Amino acid sequence: MASEPIQVEGDFSTALESDTLTVSRQEIIEIHKDLHRSLRETVEELIQPLNMKIENFMTELRDTTQKADANTAACASLQETVNKLRASETAMNSRLLILENRWRQHNLKFRGFEEGAEENTDLSTFISNWLAHVLHLEDGVAPAIAKAYRLGPLARAAKGRPRDVLANFVYPRSRDRVLKEARLKGIKTDTEGVRK
């Protein structure tokens, strides 16, 4: 290709003294390449901070994703622990209910004893002696009572209604024997205990 001069007219008069500029095709190609290279460098300079920001964003996104995955695994582990604890709690509540029911087999409730009827003895001894007397048990065969106490607020006693007495027998068979003897002797009983 032969390079033919091209005439360009325009606003280049400040740089040149004449109004007409003669440029060869090769020079235009070189100018084009220079402009293209310069434009590419300028664009790369402008894009480089954006690329850095995008790379930082992607790094933060990966870190956040890893943390979210770790948290999801931790939550699943915690949920599994909670489920195991709930199952354990259910089993423990069942065992506790069984133990409470066994303990209740030792108890018998008495109604109708005036407040202070036990006078100078403790309530356990009073109930044991009363049972031996009322049920006509042989001497020294009074049922063994581990503990006895009154139920309910003291205000109930102030209104003229004596509080019930709950006696905890050492042996459930003693409790059952007392209930059986009370029924045979015609003493009022119900599902909760003996009435005076």
mmCIF file of C-alpha atoms in Angstrom, residues 57-73:
data_model
loop_
_atom_site.group_PDB
_atom_site.id
_atom_site.type_symbol
_atom_site.label_atom_id
_atom_site.label_comp_id
_atom_site.label_asym_id
_atom_site.label_seq_id
_atom_site.Cartn_x
_atom_site.Cartn_y
_atom_site.Cartn_z
ATOM 1 C CA PHE A 57 -16.338 -7.630 47.826
ATOM 2 C CA MET A 58 -15.964 -11.203 46.533
ATOM 3 C CA THR A 59 -13.519 -12.016 49.367
ATOM 4 C CA GLU A 60 -15.940 -10.601 51.942
ATOM 5 C CA LEU A 61 -18.793 -12.508 50.317
ATOM 6 C CA ARG A 62 -16.818 -15.783 50.493
ATOM 7 C CA ASP A 63 -15.962 -15.097 54.155
ATOM 8 C CA THR A 64 -19.594 -14.307 54.935
ATOM 9 C CA THR A 65 -20.731 -17.461 53.151
ATOM 10 C CA GLN A 66 -18.236 -19.549 55.155
ATOM 11 C CA LYS A 67 -19.420 -17.948 58.398
ATOM 12 C CA ALA A 68 -23.047 -18.547 57.429
ATOM 13 C CA ASP A 69 -22.261 -22.201 56.678
ATOM 14 C CA ALA A 70 -20.475 -22.531 60.031
ATOM 15 C CA ASN A 71 -23.433 -20.886 61.813
ATOM 16 C CA THR A 72 -25.860 -23.185 60.023
ATOM 17 C CA ALA A 73 -23.850 -26.210 61.150
#
